[in-house]
Coordinates of C-alpha atoms (C1' of nucleotides) in Angstrom, one line a residue:
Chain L
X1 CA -83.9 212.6 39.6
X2 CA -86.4 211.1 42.1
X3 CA -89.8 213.5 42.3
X4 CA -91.0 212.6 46.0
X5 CA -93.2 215.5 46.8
X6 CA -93.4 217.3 43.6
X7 CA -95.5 216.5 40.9
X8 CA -95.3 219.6 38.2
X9 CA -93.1 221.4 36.1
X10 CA -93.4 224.9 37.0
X11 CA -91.0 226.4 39.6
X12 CA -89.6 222.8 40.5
X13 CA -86.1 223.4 41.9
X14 CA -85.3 219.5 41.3
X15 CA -85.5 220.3 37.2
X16 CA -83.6 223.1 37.4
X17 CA -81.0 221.8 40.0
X18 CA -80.3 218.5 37.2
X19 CA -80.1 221.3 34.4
X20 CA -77.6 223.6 35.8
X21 CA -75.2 220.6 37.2
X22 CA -72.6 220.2 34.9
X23 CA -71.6 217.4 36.9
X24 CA -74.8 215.3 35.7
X25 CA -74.4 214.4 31.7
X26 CA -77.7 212.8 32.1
X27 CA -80.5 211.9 34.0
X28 CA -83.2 209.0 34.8
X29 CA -86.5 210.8 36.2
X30 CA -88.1 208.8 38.9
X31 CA -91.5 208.3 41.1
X32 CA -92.0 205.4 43.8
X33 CA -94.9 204.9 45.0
X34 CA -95.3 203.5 48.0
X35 CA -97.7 200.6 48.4
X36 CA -99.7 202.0 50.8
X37 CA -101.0 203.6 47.8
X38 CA -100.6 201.8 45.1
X39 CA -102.7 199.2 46.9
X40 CA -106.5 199.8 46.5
X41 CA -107.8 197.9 49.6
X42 CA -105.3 200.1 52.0
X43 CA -107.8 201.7 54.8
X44 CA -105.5 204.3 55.6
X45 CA -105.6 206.5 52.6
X46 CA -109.3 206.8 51.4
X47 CA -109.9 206.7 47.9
X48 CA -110.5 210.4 46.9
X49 CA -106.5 210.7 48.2
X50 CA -105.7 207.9 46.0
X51 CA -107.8 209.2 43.2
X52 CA -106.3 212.8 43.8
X53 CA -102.6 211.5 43.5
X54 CA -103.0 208.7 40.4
X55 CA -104.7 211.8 39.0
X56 CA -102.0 214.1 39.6
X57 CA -99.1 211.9 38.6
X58 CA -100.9 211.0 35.4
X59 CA -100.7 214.5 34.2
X60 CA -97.4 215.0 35.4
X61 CA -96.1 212.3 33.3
X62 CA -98.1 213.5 30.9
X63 CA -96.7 217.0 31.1
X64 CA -93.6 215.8 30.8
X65 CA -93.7 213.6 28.3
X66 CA -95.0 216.5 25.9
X67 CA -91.9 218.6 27.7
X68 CA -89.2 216.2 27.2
X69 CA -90.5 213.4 25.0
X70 CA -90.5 210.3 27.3
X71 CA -92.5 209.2 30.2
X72 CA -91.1 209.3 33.9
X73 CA -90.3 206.0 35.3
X74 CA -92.5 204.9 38.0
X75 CA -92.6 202.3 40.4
X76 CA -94.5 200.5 43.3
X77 CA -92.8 199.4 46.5
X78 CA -90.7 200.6 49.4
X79 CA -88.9 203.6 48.5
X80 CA -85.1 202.7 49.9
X81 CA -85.6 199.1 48.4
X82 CA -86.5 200.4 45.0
X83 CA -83.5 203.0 45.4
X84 CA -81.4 200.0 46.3
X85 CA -82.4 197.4 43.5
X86 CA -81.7 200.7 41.0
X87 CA -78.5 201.0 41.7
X88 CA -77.8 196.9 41.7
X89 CA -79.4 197.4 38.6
X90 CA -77.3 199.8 36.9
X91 CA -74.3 198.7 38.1
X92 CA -73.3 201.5 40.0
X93 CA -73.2 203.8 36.9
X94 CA -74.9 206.7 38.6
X95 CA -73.6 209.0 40.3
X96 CA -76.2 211.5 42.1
X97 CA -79.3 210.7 43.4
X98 CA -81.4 214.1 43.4
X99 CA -84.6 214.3 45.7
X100 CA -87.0 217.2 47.1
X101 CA -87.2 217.8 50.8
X102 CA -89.6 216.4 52.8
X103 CA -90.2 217.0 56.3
X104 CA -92.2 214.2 57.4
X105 CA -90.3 212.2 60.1
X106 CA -90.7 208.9 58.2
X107 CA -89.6 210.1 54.8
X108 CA -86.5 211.9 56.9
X109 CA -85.8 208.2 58.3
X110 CA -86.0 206.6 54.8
X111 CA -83.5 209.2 53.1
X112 CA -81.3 208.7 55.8
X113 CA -81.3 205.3 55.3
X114 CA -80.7 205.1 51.4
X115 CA -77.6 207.7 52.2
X116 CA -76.1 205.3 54.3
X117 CA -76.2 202.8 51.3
X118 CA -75.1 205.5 48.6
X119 CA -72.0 206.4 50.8
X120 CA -70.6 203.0 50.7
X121 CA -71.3 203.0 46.7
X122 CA -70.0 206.2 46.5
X123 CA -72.9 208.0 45.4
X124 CA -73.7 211.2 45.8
X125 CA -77.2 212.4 47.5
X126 CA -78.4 215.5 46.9
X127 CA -81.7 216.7 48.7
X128 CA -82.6 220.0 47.4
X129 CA -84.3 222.8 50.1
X130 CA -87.4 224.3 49.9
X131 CA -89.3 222.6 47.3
X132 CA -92.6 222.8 48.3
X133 CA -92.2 225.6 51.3
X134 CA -91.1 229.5 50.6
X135 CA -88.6 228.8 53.8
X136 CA -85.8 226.5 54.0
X137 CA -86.7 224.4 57.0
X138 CA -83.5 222.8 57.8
X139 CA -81.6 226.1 57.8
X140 CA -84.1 228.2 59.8
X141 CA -84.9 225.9 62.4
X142 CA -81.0 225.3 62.9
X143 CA -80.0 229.1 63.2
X144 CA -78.9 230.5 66.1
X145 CA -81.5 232.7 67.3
X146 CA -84.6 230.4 66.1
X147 CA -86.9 229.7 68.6
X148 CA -90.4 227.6 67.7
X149 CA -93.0 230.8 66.4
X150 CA -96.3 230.7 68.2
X151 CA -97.6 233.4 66.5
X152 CA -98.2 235.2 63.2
X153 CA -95.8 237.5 65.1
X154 CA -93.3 235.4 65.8
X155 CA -93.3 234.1 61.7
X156 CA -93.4 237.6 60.4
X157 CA -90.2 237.8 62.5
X158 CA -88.6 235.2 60.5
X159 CA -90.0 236.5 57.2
X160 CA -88.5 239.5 58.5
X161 CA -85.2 238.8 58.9
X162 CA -84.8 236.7 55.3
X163 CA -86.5 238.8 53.5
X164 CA -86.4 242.2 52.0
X165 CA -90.0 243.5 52.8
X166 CA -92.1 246.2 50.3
X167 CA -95.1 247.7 51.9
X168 CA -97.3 245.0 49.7
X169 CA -95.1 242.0 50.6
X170 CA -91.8 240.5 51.5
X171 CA -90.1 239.6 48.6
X172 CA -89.1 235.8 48.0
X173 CA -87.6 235.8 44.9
X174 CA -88.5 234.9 41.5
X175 CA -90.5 231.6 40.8
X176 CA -88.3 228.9 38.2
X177 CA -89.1 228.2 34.8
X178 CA -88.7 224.7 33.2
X179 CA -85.6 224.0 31.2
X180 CA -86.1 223.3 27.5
X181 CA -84.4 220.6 27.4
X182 CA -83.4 217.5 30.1
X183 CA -80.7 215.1 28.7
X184 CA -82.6 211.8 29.8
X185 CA -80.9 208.2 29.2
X186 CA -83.7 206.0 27.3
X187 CA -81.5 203.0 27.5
X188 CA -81.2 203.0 31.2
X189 CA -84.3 203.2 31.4
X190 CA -85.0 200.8 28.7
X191 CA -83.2 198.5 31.1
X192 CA -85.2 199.3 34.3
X193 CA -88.2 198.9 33.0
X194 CA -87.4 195.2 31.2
X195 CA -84.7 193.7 32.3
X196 CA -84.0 194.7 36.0
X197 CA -85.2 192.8 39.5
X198 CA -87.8 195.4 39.9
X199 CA -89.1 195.1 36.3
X200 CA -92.4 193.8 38.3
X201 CA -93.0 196.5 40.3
X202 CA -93.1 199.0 37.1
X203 CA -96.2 201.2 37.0
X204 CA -96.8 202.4 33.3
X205 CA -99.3 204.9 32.3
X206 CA -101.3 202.3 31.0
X207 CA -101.5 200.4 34.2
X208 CA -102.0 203.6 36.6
X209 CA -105.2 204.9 33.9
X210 CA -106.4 200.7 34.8
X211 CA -105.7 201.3 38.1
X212 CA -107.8 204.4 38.7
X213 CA -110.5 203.3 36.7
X214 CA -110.5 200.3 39.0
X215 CA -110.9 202.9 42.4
X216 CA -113.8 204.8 40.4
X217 CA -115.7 202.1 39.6
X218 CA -115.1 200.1 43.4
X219 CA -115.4 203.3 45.4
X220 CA -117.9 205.3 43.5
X221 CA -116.3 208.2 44.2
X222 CA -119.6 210.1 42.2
X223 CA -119.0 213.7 44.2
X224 CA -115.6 214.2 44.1
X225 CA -115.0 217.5 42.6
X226 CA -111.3 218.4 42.5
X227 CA -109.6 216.8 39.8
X228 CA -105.8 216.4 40.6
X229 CA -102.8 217.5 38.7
X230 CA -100.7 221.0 37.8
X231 CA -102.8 221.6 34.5
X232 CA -105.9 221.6 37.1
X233 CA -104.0 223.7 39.6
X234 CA -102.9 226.2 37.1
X235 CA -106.5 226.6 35.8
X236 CA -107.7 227.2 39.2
X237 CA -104.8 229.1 40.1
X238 CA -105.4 231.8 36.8
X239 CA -109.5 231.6 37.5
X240 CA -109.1 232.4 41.4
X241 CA -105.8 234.1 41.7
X242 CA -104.4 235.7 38.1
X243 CA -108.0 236.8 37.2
X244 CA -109.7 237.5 40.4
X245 CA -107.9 240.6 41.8
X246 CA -110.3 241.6 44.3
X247 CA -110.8 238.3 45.8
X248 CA -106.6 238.8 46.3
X249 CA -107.0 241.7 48.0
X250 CA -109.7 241.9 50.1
X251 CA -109.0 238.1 50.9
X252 CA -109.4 238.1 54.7
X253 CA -109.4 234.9 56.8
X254 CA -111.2 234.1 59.1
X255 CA -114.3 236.0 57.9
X256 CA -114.4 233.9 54.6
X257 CA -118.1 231.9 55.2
X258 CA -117.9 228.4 55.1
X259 CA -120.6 227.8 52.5
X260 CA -120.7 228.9 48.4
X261 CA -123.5 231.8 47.6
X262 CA -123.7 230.2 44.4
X263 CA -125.1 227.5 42.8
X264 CA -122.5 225.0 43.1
X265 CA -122.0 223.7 46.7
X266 CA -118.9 222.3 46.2
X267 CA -116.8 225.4 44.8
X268 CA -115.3 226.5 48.2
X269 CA -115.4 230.2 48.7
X270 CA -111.7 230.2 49.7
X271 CA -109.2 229.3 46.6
X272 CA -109.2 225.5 47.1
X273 CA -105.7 225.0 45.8
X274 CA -104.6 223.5 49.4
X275 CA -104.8 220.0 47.4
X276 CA -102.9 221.2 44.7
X277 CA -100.0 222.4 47.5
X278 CA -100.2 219.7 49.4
X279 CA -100.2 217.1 46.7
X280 CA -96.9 219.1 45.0
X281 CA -98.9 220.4 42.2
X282 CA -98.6 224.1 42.7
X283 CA -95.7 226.2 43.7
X284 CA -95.9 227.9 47.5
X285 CA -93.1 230.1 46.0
X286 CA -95.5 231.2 42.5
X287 CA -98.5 231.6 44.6
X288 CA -96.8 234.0 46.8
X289 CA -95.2 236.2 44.1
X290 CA -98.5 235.6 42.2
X291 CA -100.7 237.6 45.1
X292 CA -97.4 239.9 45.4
X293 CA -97.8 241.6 41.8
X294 CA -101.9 241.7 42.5
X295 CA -101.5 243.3 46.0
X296 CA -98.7 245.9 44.5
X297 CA -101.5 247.7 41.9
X298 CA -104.3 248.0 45.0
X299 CA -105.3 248.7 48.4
X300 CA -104.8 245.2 50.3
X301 CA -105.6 242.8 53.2
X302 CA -102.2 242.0 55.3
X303 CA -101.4 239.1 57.1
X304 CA -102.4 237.0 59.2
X305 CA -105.5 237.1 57.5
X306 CA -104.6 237.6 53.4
X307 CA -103.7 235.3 51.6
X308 CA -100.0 235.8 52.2
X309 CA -100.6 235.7 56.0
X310 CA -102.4 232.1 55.1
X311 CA -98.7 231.4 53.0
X312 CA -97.3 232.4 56.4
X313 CA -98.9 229.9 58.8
X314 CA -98.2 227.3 56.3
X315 CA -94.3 227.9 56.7
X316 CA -95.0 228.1 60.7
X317 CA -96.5 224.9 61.0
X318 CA -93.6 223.6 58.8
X319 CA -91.1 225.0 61.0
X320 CA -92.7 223.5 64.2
X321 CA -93.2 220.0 62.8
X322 CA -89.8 219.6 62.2
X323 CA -88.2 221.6 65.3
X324 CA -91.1 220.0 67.9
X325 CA -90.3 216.3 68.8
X326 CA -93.3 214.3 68.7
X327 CA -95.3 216.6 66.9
X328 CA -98.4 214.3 66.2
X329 CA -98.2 212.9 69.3
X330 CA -100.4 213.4 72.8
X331 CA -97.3 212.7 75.3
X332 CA -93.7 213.9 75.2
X333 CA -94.8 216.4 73.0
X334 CA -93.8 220.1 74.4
X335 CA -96.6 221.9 72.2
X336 CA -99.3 219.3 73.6
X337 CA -100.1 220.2 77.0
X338 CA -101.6 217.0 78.6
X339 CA -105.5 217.4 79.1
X340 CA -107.2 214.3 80.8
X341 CA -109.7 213.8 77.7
X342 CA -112.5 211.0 77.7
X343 CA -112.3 207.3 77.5
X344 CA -111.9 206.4 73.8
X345 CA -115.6 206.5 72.8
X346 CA -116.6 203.9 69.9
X347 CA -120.1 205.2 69.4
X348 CA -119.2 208.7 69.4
X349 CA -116.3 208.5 67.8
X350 CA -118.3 206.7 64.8
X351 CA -120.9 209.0 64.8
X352 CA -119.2 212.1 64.7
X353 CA -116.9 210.5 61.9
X354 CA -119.5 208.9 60.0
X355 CA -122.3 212.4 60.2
X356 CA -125.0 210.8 62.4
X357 CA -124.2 213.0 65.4
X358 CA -127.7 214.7 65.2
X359 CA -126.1 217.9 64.9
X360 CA -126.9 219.0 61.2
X361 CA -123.8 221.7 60.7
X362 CA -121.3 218.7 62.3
X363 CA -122.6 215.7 60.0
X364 CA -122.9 217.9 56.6
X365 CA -119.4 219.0 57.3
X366 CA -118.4 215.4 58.1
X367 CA -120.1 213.8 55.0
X368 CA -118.7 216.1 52.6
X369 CA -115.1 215.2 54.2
X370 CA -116.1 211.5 53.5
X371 CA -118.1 212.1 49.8
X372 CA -115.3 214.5 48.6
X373 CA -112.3 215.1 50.7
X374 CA -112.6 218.5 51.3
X375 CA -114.1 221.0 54.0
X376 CA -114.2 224.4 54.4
X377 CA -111.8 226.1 57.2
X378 CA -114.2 227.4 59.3
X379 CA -116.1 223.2 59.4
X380 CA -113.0 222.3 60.4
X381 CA -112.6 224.2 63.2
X382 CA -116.5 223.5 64.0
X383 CA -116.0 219.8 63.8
X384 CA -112.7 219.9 65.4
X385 CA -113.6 221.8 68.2
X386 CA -117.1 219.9 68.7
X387 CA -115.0 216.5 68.7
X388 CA -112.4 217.2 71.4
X389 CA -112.8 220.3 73.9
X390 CA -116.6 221.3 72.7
X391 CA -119.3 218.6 72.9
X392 CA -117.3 214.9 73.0
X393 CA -114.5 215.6 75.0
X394 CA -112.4 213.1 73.3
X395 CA -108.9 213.2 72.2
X396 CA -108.0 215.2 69.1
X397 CA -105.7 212.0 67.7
X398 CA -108.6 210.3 66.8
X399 CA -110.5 213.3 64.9
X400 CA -106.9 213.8 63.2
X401 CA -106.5 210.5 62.5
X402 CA -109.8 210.7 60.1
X403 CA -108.6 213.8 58.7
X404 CA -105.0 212.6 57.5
X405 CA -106.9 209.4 56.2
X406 CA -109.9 211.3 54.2
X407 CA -108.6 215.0 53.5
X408 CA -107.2 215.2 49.7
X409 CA -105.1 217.9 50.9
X410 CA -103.7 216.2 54.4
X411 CA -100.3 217.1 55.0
X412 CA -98.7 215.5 58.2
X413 CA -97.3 219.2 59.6
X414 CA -100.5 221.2 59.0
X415 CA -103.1 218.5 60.1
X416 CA -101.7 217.8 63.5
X417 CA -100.5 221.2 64.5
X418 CA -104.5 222.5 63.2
X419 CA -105.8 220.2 65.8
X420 CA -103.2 221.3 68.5
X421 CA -104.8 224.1 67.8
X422 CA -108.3 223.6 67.8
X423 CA -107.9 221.1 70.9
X424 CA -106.8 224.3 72.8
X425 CA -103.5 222.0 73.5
X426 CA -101.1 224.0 71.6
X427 CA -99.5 226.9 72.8
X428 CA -100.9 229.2 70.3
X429 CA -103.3 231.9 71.2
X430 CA -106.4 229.8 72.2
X431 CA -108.5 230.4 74.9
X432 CA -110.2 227.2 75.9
X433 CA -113.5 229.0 77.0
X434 CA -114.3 230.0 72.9
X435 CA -116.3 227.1 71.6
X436 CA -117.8 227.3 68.5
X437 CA -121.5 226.3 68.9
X438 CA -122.2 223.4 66.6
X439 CA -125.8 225.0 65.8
X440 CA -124.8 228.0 64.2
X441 CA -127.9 230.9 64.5
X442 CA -127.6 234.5 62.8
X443 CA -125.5 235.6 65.7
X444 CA -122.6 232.8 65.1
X445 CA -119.5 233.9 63.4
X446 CA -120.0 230.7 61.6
X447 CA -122.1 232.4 59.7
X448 CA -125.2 230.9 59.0
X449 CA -128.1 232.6 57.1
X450 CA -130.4 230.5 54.0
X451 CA -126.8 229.6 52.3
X452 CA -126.1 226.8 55.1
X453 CA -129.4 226.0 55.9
X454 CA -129.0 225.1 51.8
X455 CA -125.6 223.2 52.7
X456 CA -127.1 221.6 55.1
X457 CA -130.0 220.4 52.6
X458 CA -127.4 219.0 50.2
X459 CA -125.3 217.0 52.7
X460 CA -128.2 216.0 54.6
X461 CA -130.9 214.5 52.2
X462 CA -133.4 213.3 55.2
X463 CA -133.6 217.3 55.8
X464 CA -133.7 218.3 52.7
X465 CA -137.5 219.3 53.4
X466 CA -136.8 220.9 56.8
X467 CA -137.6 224.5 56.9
X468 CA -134.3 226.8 58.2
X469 CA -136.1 227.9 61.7
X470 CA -135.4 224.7 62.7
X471 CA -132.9 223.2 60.5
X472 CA -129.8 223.5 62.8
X473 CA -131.4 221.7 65.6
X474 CA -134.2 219.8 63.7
X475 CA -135.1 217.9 67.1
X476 CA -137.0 220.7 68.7
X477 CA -139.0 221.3 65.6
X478 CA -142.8 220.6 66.7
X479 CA -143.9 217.1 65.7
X480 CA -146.1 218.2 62.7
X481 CA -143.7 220.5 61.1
X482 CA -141.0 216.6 61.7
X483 CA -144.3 215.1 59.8
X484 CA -144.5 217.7 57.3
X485 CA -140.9 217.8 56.3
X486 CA -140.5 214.2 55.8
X487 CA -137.9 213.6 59.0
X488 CA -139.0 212.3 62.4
X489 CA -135.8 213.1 64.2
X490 CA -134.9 209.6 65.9
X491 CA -136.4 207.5 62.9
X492 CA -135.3 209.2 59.7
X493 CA -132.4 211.4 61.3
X494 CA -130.8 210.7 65.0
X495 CA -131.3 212.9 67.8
X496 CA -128.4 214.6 68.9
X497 CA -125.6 212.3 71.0
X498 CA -125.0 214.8 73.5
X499 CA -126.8 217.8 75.0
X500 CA -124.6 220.5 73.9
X501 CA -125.2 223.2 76.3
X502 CA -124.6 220.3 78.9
X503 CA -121.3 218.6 77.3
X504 CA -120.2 222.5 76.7
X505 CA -120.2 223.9 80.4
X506 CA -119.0 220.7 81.9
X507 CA -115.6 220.8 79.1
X508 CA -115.4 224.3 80.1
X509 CA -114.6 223.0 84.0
X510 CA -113.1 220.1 82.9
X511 CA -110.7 221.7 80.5
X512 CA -110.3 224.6 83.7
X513 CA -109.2 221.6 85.9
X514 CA -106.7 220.4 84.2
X515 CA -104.9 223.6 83.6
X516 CA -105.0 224.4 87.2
X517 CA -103.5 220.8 88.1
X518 CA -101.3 221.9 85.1
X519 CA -100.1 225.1 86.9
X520 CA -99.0 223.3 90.3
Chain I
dG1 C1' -90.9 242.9 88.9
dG2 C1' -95.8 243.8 88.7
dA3 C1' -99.2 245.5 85.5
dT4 C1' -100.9 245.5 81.1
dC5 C1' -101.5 244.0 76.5
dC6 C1' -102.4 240.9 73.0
dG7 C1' -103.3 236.8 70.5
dT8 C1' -106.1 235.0 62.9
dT9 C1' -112.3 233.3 64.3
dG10 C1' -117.0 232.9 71.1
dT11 C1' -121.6 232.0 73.4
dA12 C1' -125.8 232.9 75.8
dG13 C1' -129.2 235.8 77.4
dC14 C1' -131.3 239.9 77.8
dT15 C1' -133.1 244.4 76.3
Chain P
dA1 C1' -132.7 242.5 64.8
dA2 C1' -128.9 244.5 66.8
dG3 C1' -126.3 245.6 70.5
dC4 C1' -124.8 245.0 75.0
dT5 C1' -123.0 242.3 78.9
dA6 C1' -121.5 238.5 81.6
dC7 C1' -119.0 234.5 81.3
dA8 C1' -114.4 232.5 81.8
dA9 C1' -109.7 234.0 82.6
dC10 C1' -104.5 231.4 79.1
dG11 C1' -99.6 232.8 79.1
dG12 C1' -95.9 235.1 76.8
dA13 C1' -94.2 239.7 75.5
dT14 C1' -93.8 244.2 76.6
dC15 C1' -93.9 248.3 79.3

DNA sequence: GGATCCGTTGTAGCT
DNA sequence: AAGCTACAACGGATC
């Protein structure tokens, strides 16, 4: 029973799926982890993501140790070589190899791989569906009449057509308990852990607690504020969700404001449980049915914008990362329309990623990314937007590729099809000529008033004196009121990289020319 | 087959 | 301060 992408015990298809076999007498439970993560210097996973998963799979073991009275059995290393040695190992005395779906085109390559090796040892694979999705992906995107959704439309449609729908809902189905009891073979494992060829890549809890201790104390990690794991996600889940009715129902995306009212500036206003989903912690399928039984005793927000419409876009992007070839990519890819962006700009593209672009919404959004792996919806689409077709005019890979390596809830479908999105690439409904003004005033649907005048003050400690007239462009502020506050804007805090009203209009033609070269 | 509608999130400038 | 208007004008679905 290899856990891949699912790291809890409620609603977890794979525990119920070994349970109800009465082919399997008894199980081994699994996790690999690749070494991408398991190594601390890696630059490609920051180390809130690593701290976020050795967190999470920590308390899943944990979990399951109280559950079923033994510890899963974790290793380091590639995943189809660790498969491999297991079944040298045990002499071919297993039978089924049990796995969650993932979507991700490299995790699709490496079961296809490890099948090819089971079917010569005559093992049986079993990937179960929808693990971490509401929708099955392989099945809908392989039905007849399935076409790639570019709407909230076009996934209501398929909602539609699966589901029975109730005027508060559709209706998924019932959410999975845990079984009681899992018949688990101590000795094999006994053997795995001591006496195998991959004995040496064996992680035990002991050596992941080191090992995360180890990241805190390198990385100082000191405003990290989500803690992974499903007892964390199940707290959160029962504060924002379970217990918080109205916030269920008059949930309404996009107008949910970017920065907290209250004293803590790192509770988001939204539910912040995207870590927990995309790190396998919380059930899709429980959250849905969850907001179901809230929206059934009230007057509700529908989708897109409630929190079911937000369920909904989650299964689209799904859909279209596995049914659109070359979905992260800029060429060959059918929902990237080709846009003749900027030469690949070091300086900017350092700035913007590092929060010294001189525009004070941009860099508190970006050094919160950086200090705790989160941002709020709306930043992302502010930072987004000001990276590629806004102010900078450079190609959304680069802005993703910072996302997928910082964000504690990056997940390889909804990151890239987001910046499709925002890069006014995708063929979603996005007219180029809206872009979002980096310094938000009272007018801006970004929302502004004192609260992010105060986010600004946290993120941005060299304005943490500036008054809020002038906060969101502190470089036209009148020398003495610079002097006053502490912040000379091109000694203690840059001027702005680009004239934004400048950069703006001349994207606007740019982005205009290449849809009109596009159209001949 | 041409017109119209619609899409989860706009900005700037003036009164 | 709030409200109005000009700007720029995609592209598929539906009528």
């Amino acid at each position: 029973m290899w856990f891949r992408n699912v790291l809890r015990l409620h609603d977890n298809p794979l525990l119920n799926k070994t349970c109800s076999s009465e082919k399997i007498e008894s199980l081994v439970p699994l996790y690999i982890m690749e070494d991408e993560w398991f190594n601390l210097d890696s630059i490609t996973i920051s180390a809130n993501r690593k701290k976020f998963l050795y967190e999470s799979l920590l308390n899943f073991n944990k979990n399951f140790r109280i559950k079923y009275g033994v510890d899963i059995l974790i290793f380091h290393g590639n995943s189809s070589k660790i498969i491999n040695s297991i079944t040298e190992n045990l002499d071919n005395e297993f039978k089924w190899l049990l796995c969650d779906y993932c979507p991700e085109p490299d995790k699709r390559h490496t079961i296809n791989k490890i099948k090819e090796n089971l079917v010569n040892l005559e093992i049986n694979l079993k990937v179960i569906p929808a693990v971490n999705t509401i929708l099955d992906v392989e099945k809908v995107i392989q039905s007849n009449n399935f076409s790639n959704p570019k709407s909230s439309k076009d996934i209501e449609k398929i909602f539609a057509e699966k589901y029975e729908h109730s005027p508060h809902g559709y209706i998924i189905g019932d959410s999975l308990l845990p079984p009681s009891n899992l018949n688990i073979d101590k000795k094999k494992m006994e053997v795995l852990i001591h006496e195998s060829t991959i004995s040496e890549f064996y992680i035990s809890e002991d050596i992941l607690k080191n090992k995360l201790m180890e990241l805190e104390s390198k990385s100082k990690i000191t405003d990290s504020y989500f803690v992974g794991g499903e007892d964390e996600a199940l707290e959160r889940f029962e504060r924002k969700i379970s217990q918080s009715p109205n916030f269920v129902n008059s949930f309404s995306k996009p107008s949910t404001i970017s920065t907290n009212k209250d004293d803590n500036p790192l509770e988001p206003t939204t539910t912040g449980l995207s870590p927990y989903l995309s790190n396998g912690c919380i059930s899709a399928r429980m959250l849905w049915n969850e907001c179901l039984k809230i929206n059934f005793n009230s007057t509700h927000t529908l989708p897109p914008e409630s929190l079911h419409g937000q369920l909904m876009f989650r299964e689209m992007f799904y859909l279209l990362s596995r049914s659109v070839v070359n979905w992260d990519n800029d060429i060959e890819n059918s929902n990237c329309k080709p846009i003749q962006w900027g030469e690949y700009d070091e300086l900017k593209i350092k700035a913007w990623e590092s929060g010294l672009t001189g525009f004070p919404y941009i860099d508190a959004m970006m050094r919160q990314l950086d200090a705790t792996g989160w941002m709020h919806h709306l930043g992302r689409h502010a930072v987004s937007c000001f990276f590629t077709r806004g102010q900078l005019w450079q190609n959304w890979k680069y802005g993703r590729n910072v996302f997928e390596k910082k964000l504690i809830d990056s997940d390889w479908a909804l990151n890239n099809g987001n910046w499709l999105w925002l890069a006014g690439v995708a063929p979603f409904s996005m007219p180029y000529y809206r872009i979002y003004n980096p310094c938000p005033d009272s007018k801006s649907s970004l929302n502004v008033e004192t609260t992010n005048a105060n986010f600004i003050r946290h993120w941005i400690p060299e304005l943490s004196h500036f008054p809020s007239k002038y906060i969101f462009e502190p470089h036209l502020a009148p020398s003495t009121i610079q002097h006053d506050s502490k912040c000379v804007i091109g000694k203690d805090y840059p001027f702005p990289i680009v004239d934004r009203k400048q950069t703006r209009k001349r994207n606007l033609s740019l982005f205009k020319e290449s849809n009109k070269q596009l159209s001949n």
